[in-house]
Short mmCIF file of C-alpha atoms in Angstrom, two decimals:
data_model
loop_
_atom_site.label_atom_id
_atom_site.label_comp_id
_atom_site.label_asym_id
_atom_site.label_seq_id
_atom_site.Cartn_x
_atom_site.Cartn_y
_atom_site.Cartn_z
CA MET L 1 -65.50 46.39 5.97
CA SER L 2 -62.50 48.81 6.42
CA GLY L 3 -64.28 50.50 9.70
CA LYS L 4 -63.93 46.91 11.43
CA SER L 5 -60.34 46.36 10.42
CA ALA L 6 -57.53 47.25 12.61
CA PRO L 7 -55.26 50.06 11.26
CA VAL L 8 -51.91 48.89 9.59
CA VAL L 9 -50.26 52.11 10.22
CA GLU L 10 -51.06 54.56 13.34
CA ALA L 11 -49.07 57.89 13.16
CA SER L 12 -49.21 60.33 16.08
CA GLY L 13 -47.70 63.56 16.38
CA LEU L 14 -44.72 62.58 13.76
CA ARG L 15 -42.11 65.16 13.52
CA GLN L 16 -38.80 65.27 11.55
CA VAL L 17 -36.26 68.18 12.43
CA TYR L 18 -33.11 68.28 10.68
CA THR L 19 -29.89 70.19 12.01
CA VAL L 20 -28.54 72.53 9.21
CA ARG L 21 -24.85 73.85 9.51
CA ARG L 22 -24.46 77.28 8.70
CA GLY L 23 -20.59 77.79 8.95
CA MET L 24 -18.22 77.90 11.71
CA LEU L 25 -19.27 81.28 13.19
CA ARG L 26 -23.14 80.77 13.01
CA GLU L 27 -25.18 78.46 15.31
CA PRO L 28 -26.67 75.54 13.58
CA ALA L 29 -30.34 76.17 12.38
CA HIS L 30 -33.29 73.72 12.69
CA LEU L 31 -35.57 72.98 9.73
CA GLN L 32 -38.78 71.08 10.59
CA ALA L 33 -39.56 69.13 7.63
CA VAL L 34 -42.52 67.22 9.13
CA GLY L 35 -44.51 68.84 11.88
CA ASN L 36 -47.00 67.19 14.08
CA ILE L 37 -48.64 64.79 11.54
CA SER L 38 -51.20 62.11 12.65
CA PHE L 39 -53.26 59.59 10.83
CA THR L 40 -54.21 55.96 10.53
CA LEU L 41 -54.39 53.79 7.33
CA GLU L 42 -56.49 50.52 7.29
CA ALA L 43 -55.84 47.63 4.75
CA ARG L 44 -57.39 48.02 1.54
CA ARG L 45 -57.27 51.74 1.99
CA THR L 46 -55.27 54.80 0.09
CA LEU L 47 -54.10 57.70 2.02
CA ALA L 48 -52.97 60.30 -0.62
CA VAL L 49 -50.43 62.97 0.72
CA VAL L 50 -50.30 66.13 -1.51
CA GLY L 51 -48.82 69.35 -1.75
CA GLU L 52 -46.00 71.43 -3.47
CA SER L 53 -42.41 70.29 -3.89
CA GLY L 54 -40.73 70.73 -0.43
CA CYS L 55 -43.79 70.58 1.71
CA GLY L 56 -42.39 67.30 3.48
CA LYS L 57 -44.37 64.46 1.61
CA SER L 58 -41.16 62.42 0.80
CA THR L 59 -39.97 63.04 4.38
CA LEU L 60 -43.21 61.40 5.89
CA ALA L 61 -43.00 58.61 3.23
CA ARG L 62 -39.28 57.92 4.33
CA MET L 63 -40.48 57.80 8.28
CA VAL L 64 -43.51 55.55 7.29
CA ALA L 65 -41.04 53.13 5.63
CA LEU L 66 -38.44 53.36 8.26
CA ILE L 67 -35.75 54.74 6.30
CA GLU L 68 -35.63 57.65 8.90
CA LYS L 69 -36.51 57.60 12.39
CA PRO L 70 -38.79 60.64 13.51
CA THR L 71 -37.44 63.27 15.74
CA ALA L 72 -40.70 62.88 17.87
CA GLY L 73 -44.26 61.09 17.79
CA THR L 74 -45.12 57.53 17.65
CA LEU L 75 -45.41 55.17 14.67
CA ARG L 76 -47.04 51.65 15.06
CA LEU L 77 -46.97 49.08 12.20
CA GLY L 78 -49.51 46.46 12.67
CA GLY L 79 -49.83 47.51 16.28
CA ILE L 80 -46.14 47.36 16.94
CA ASP L 81 -44.17 50.46 18.09
CA ALA L 82 -41.76 51.05 15.07
CA VAL L 83 -39.95 53.91 16.75
CA GLY L 84 -38.92 52.33 19.81
CA ALA L 85 -38.19 49.02 18.34
CA ASP L 86 -34.80 47.34 18.41
CA ALA L 87 -32.65 46.58 15.11
CA VAL L 88 -34.03 43.28 15.03
CA ALA L 89 -37.53 44.21 15.25
CA ARG L 90 -37.07 47.02 12.95
CA ALA L 91 -35.76 44.44 10.35
CA ARG L 92 -38.91 42.31 10.58
CA LEU L 93 -41.17 45.45 10.45
CA ARG L 94 -39.54 46.72 7.29
CA GLN L 95 -40.72 43.46 5.45
CA THR L 96 -44.53 44.70 5.81
CA VAL L 97 -43.56 48.27 4.42
CA GLN L 98 -42.31 48.37 0.75
CA LEU L 99 -41.77 51.15 -1.61
CA VAL L 100 -42.61 51.93 -5.26
CA PHE L 101 -40.43 54.94 -6.47
CA GLN L 102 -41.11 57.70 -9.09
CA ASN L 103 -38.49 56.65 -11.56
CA PRO L 104 -38.85 53.02 -12.54
CA TYR L 105 -35.61 52.88 -14.53
CA GLY L 106 -33.56 54.25 -11.60
CA SER L 107 -35.14 51.99 -9.10
CA LEU L 108 -34.14 48.75 -10.90
CA ASN L 109 -30.58 47.40 -11.00
CA PRO L 110 -29.66 47.36 -14.83
CA ARG L 111 -27.16 44.74 -14.34
CA LYS L 112 -29.67 42.08 -12.99
CA THR L 113 -32.67 40.23 -14.91
CA VAL L 114 -36.20 40.82 -13.79
CA GLY L 115 -36.25 37.44 -12.47
CA SER L 116 -33.20 38.18 -10.18
CA ILE L 117 -34.64 41.54 -9.08
CA LEU L 118 -38.02 39.94 -8.03
CA ALA L 119 -36.42 37.00 -6.45
CA GLU L 120 -33.92 38.98 -4.28
CA PRO L 121 -36.50 39.96 -1.40
CA LEU L 122 -37.46 36.32 -1.26
CA ALA L 123 -34.10 35.15 -1.16
CA ILE L 124 -32.95 37.70 1.74
CA ASN L 125 -35.89 37.38 3.82
CA THR L 126 -37.54 33.99 3.47
CA GLU L 127 -36.31 30.29 3.38
CA LEU L 128 -37.96 29.56 0.08
CA ASN L 129 -35.75 27.36 -2.25
CA ALA L 130 -34.89 28.45 -5.73
CA ASP L 131 -37.61 26.58 -7.47
CA GLU L 132 -40.26 27.96 -4.93
CA ARG L 133 -38.97 31.61 -5.53
CA ARG L 134 -39.13 31.23 -9.30
CA THR L 135 -42.69 29.88 -8.91
CA ARG L 136 -43.57 33.07 -6.72
CA VAL L 137 -41.73 35.41 -9.32
CA ASP L 138 -43.66 33.96 -12.25
CA GLU L 139 -47.01 34.34 -10.47
CA MET L 140 -46.27 38.04 -9.82
CA MET L 141 -45.20 38.58 -13.37
CA ARG L 142 -48.55 37.44 -14.56
CA LYS L 143 -50.28 39.27 -11.79
CA VAL L 144 -48.86 42.61 -12.88
CA GLY L 145 -49.65 41.82 -16.61
CA LEU L 146 -46.27 40.79 -17.75
CA ARG L 147 -45.44 37.28 -19.09
CA ALA L 148 -43.45 34.58 -17.07
CA GLU L 149 -40.93 34.16 -19.85
CA GLN L 150 -39.68 37.88 -19.51
CA VAL L 151 -38.15 37.03 -16.37
CA SER L 152 -34.69 36.72 -18.24
CA ARG L 153 -34.77 40.06 -19.79
CA TYR L 154 -33.01 43.38 -18.34
CA PRO L 155 -34.75 46.51 -17.30
CA HIS L 156 -33.62 48.42 -20.37
CA MET L 157 -35.74 46.01 -22.56
CA PHE L 158 -38.91 47.01 -20.99
CA SER L 159 -41.16 50.24 -21.75
CA GLY L 160 -41.35 52.62 -18.88
CA GLY L 161 -44.82 51.32 -18.06
CA GLN L 162 -43.48 47.83 -18.01
CA ARG L 163 -40.78 48.72 -15.62
CA GLN L 164 -43.13 50.36 -13.28
CA ARG L 165 -45.22 47.12 -13.35
CA ILE L 166 -42.06 45.25 -12.26
CA ALA L 167 -41.17 47.80 -9.43
CA ILE L 168 -44.71 47.15 -8.24
CA ALA L 169 -44.10 43.33 -8.46
CA ARG L 170 -41.04 43.70 -6.59
CA ALA L 171 -42.75 45.68 -3.70
CA LEU L 172 -45.54 43.12 -3.53
CA MET L 173 -43.16 40.03 -3.31
CA LEU L 174 -43.23 39.82 0.38
CA ARG L 175 -46.83 40.40 0.70
CA PRO L 176 -46.46 43.65 2.58
CA ALA L 177 -49.12 45.26 4.71
CA VAL L 178 -48.21 48.80 3.37
CA VAL L 179 -46.87 50.00 0.28
CA VAL L 180 -45.55 53.59 0.17
CA ALA L 181 -45.76 54.91 -3.45
CA ASP L 182 -43.80 58.08 -4.08
CA GLU L 183 -44.93 59.80 -7.18
CA PRO L 184 -45.31 56.32 -8.97
CA VAL L 185 -46.83 57.37 -12.16
CA SER L 186 -45.51 60.90 -12.54
CA ALA L 187 -42.96 59.87 -14.90
CA LEU L 188 -45.40 57.88 -17.19
CA ASP L 189 -47.31 59.07 -20.26
CA VAL L 190 -50.91 59.94 -19.30
CA SER L 191 -52.34 56.85 -20.98
CA ILE L 192 -50.01 54.46 -19.27
CA GLN L 193 -50.55 56.36 -15.86
CA ALA L 194 -54.35 54.92 -16.10
CA GLN L 195 -53.21 51.55 -16.69
CA VAL L 196 -50.84 51.62 -13.73
CA LEU L 197 -53.45 53.26 -11.55
CA ASN L 198 -56.04 50.43 -12.20
CA LEU L 199 -53.35 47.75 -11.70
CA LEU L 200 -52.75 49.38 -8.20
CA ALA L 201 -56.27 49.35 -7.29
CA ASP L 202 -56.79 45.72 -8.49
CA LEU L 203 -53.71 44.41 -6.55
CA GLN L 204 -54.80 46.41 -3.50
CA ARG L 205 -58.09 44.20 -3.55
CA GLU L 206 -56.11 41.23 -4.10
CA PHE L 207 -53.45 41.30 -1.74
CA ASP L 208 -55.40 43.58 0.95
CA VAL L 209 -52.74 46.14 1.01
CA ALA L 210 -52.84 49.65 2.08
CA TYR L 211 -51.33 52.56 0.05
CA LEU L 212 -49.63 55.68 1.17
CA PHE L 213 -49.49 57.77 -2.09
CA ILE L 214 -47.24 60.42 -2.47
CA SER L 215 -48.45 62.85 -5.35
CA HIS L 216 -48.59 66.40 -6.59
CA ASP L 217 -51.00 65.54 -9.26
CA LEU L 218 -54.79 66.07 -7.83
CA ALA L 219 -56.19 64.36 -10.90
CA VAL L 220 -54.58 61.08 -10.03
CA VAL L 221 -55.39 61.32 -6.41
CA ARG L 222 -59.02 61.82 -7.24
CA HIS L 223 -58.73 58.48 -9.03
CA ILE L 224 -57.13 56.42 -6.40
CA ALA L 225 -57.40 57.96 -2.92
CA ASP L 226 -59.70 57.21 -0.24
CA ASP L 227 -58.56 59.70 2.02
CA VAL L 228 -56.42 63.08 1.43
CA LEU L 229 -53.76 64.72 3.67
CA VAL L 230 -52.76 68.20 2.33
CA MET L 231 -49.39 69.63 3.32
CA TYR L 232 -47.68 72.88 3.27
CA LEU L 233 -44.31 73.65 4.63
CA GLY L 234 -44.22 70.37 6.89
CA LEU L 235 -47.64 70.98 8.54
CA VAL L 236 -51.14 69.50 7.69
CA MET L 237 -53.50 72.23 6.09
CA GLU L 238 -56.62 69.78 5.62
CA GLN L 239 -57.23 66.15 6.10
CA GLY L 240 -59.92 63.89 5.46
CA PRO L 241 -62.00 61.82 3.10
CA LYS L 242 -61.72 62.50 -0.46
CA ALA L 243 -65.39 63.28 -1.14
CA ARG L 244 -64.96 65.97 1.61
CA ILE L 245 -61.91 67.43 0.23
CA PHE L 246 -62.48 67.54 -3.51
CA GLY L 247 -66.44 68.43 -2.88
CA MET L 248 -65.80 71.35 -0.44
CA PRO L 249 -62.23 72.30 0.18
CA ARG L 250 -62.38 74.20 3.34
CA HIS L 251 -58.71 75.54 3.46
CA PRO L 252 -57.42 78.27 1.12
CA TYR L 253 -54.28 76.32 0.13
CA THR L 254 -56.66 73.23 -0.72
CA GLN L 255 -58.81 75.45 -2.81
CA ALA L 256 -55.54 76.84 -4.73
CA LEU L 257 -54.57 73.45 -5.50
CA LEU L 258 -57.83 72.16 -6.71
CA ALA L 259 -58.04 75.40 -8.73
CA SER L 260 -54.99 74.87 -10.46
CA THR L 261 -55.86 71.35 -11.73
CA PRO L 262 -58.22 71.59 -14.94
CA GLY L 263 -61.55 69.81 -14.49
CA MET L 264 -61.79 70.18 -10.44
CA GLY L 265 -64.81 72.69 -11.03
CA LEU L 266 -63.00 75.55 -8.83
CA ASP L 267 -62.62 79.00 -10.11
CA ARG L 268 -59.38 79.11 -12.07
CA SER L 269 -58.40 82.71 -10.48
CA ARG L 270 -58.06 80.67 -7.06
CA ALA L 271 -55.00 79.27 -8.69
CA VAL L 272 -52.90 82.44 -8.50
CA LEU L 273 -51.02 82.42 -5.03
CA LYS L 274 -49.40 85.87 -4.44
CA GLY L 275 -46.42 86.37 -2.10
CA GLU L 276 -43.24 84.29 -1.56
CA LEU L 277 -42.91 80.83 -0.33
CA PRO L 278 -41.55 81.10 3.17
CA SER L 279 -38.17 79.64 4.01
CA PRO L 280 -38.52 76.34 6.11
CA LEU L 281 -35.61 77.73 8.18
CA ALA L 282 -37.65 80.72 9.12
CA PRO L 283 -41.45 79.90 8.94
CA PRO L 284 -44.09 82.55 9.69
CA PRO L 285 -44.87 82.89 13.26
CA GLY L 286 -48.60 82.29 12.64
CA CYS L 287 -50.23 80.16 9.97
CA VAL L 288 -47.46 79.13 7.67
CA PHE L 289 -49.61 79.84 4.73
CA SER L 290 -50.40 83.41 5.76
CA THR L 291 -47.95 85.07 3.40
CA ARG L 292 -49.84 83.62 0.48
CA CYS L 293 -53.28 83.66 1.54
CA PRO L 294 -55.77 86.16 0.11
CA TYR L 295 -57.76 86.25 3.44
CA ALA L 296 -54.94 86.40 6.00
CA ASP L 297 -55.28 89.04 8.69
CA ASP L 298 -53.16 90.23 11.58
CA ARG L 299 -54.76 87.19 13.70
CA CYS L 300 -53.47 84.69 10.82
CA ARG L 301 -49.98 86.40 10.73
CA ALA L 302 -49.93 86.07 14.60
CA GLU L 303 -51.65 82.99 15.89
CA ARG L 304 -50.99 79.41 14.23
CA PRO L 305 -54.34 77.74 13.75
CA GLU L 306 -54.71 74.53 15.31
CA LEU L 307 -55.90 71.30 13.09
CA ARG L 308 -59.53 71.07 14.29
CA PRO L 309 -62.66 69.13 12.99
CA LEU L 310 -64.95 70.81 10.62
CA ASP L 311 -67.81 69.24 8.45
CA GLY L 312 -66.29 65.85 8.42
CA ARG L 313 -62.72 66.73 7.71
CA LEU L 314 -59.80 68.32 9.80
CA VAL L 315 -58.65 71.88 8.83
CA ALA L 316 -56.16 74.37 9.89
CA CYS L 317 -57.49 77.72 9.22
CA HIS L 318 -59.23 80.50 11.80
CA TYR L 319 -61.76 81.24 9.14
CA ALA L 320 -62.62 77.85 7.47
CA GLU L 321 -66.25 78.20 8.46
CA LEU L 322 -66.83 81.12 6.29
CA ILE L 323 -64.49 80.41 3.30
CA SER L 324 -66.52 78.83 0.63
CA GLY L 325 -65.00 75.81 -1.07
CA SER L 326 -67.12 75.22 -4.12
CA GLY L 327 -68.07 78.77 -5.53
CA PRO L 328 -66.18 81.48 -7.19
CA SER L 329 -65.97 83.89 -3.97
CA PRO L 330 -65.90 83.39 -0.11
CA ASP L 331 -69.06 83.50 1.89
CA PRO L 332 -70.64 86.91 2.10
CA ARG L 333 -70.42 86.90 5.91
CA PHE L 334 -66.46 86.67 5.47
CA ILE L 335 -66.38 89.55 3.17
CA GLU L 336 -68.58 91.49 5.52
CA SER L 337 -66.34 90.61 8.59
CA ARG L 338 -63.04 91.73 6.55
CA ALA L 339 -64.78 94.97 5.86
CA ILE L 340 -65.47 95.65 9.58
CA ALA L 341 -61.91 94.47 10.60
CA ARG L 342 -60.42 97.05 8.34
#
């Protein structure tokens, strides 16, 4: 079914570069937060974006949510160019993309009742009258597992899991095509995380919504994602179906992330990354992961690998064919090639 549906999000070559002032006597620096990222996202599908803090996940989310314009690249929402659109068109497109934030309490207005919070998107963007808005609010409250009579309460009167359900309900009030969920369960207890993830899956099927799911928790990603995009220092290291990425990771960084998560089946020794995280103001000239990669050689440090297809996914590594993703050590042919090189 998903293969026949048109993409609700089409991103091609997205880049976001910030200018950083360094004082009166120094030239401004340029920080590339996101570099040349492309993907498509269809209805009822979830693309998870994973990586360490500072890798550019949230910047990518802000571009898809039309909070920031990309420095370069194209972004189409429902087939409409979102980058070149005028202010009126962008305002309409924003109704099709909604956000769920990490902190449910911080994202809800403490001075408003839950009913007012949920009705506000309808009051601003639709012509529904007060009774019609109240009906829609009551329906959505029930869909997220809350009682309609709770609409008169304030956010502080709910638990953390209930507040996140309210935030999800607010995001779905306008029936968006895409929901950008930025670490939506990281602030919740583990038992509540499972409930919220199951709720997200149920609502996705009911509303045919697509999720761009930002997370650093690979156990959560394995539960909810269809496809995975692994980022490091603003660039894609590996990208493809969840089964491929989790079953046989081909990039050393993906392997390290999975090995650092208990229960993923990889040798835990791979979780130890040596070397310093490069400054985004001065990234390595070759592979950006070369300063921490256990397999890096002179070619890696001098030549940046292109993102290329391999084994049902895209991977940016010169030696991805030879690096085993499931066993405790790389392919023997790779070890032999390193010995010859030395």
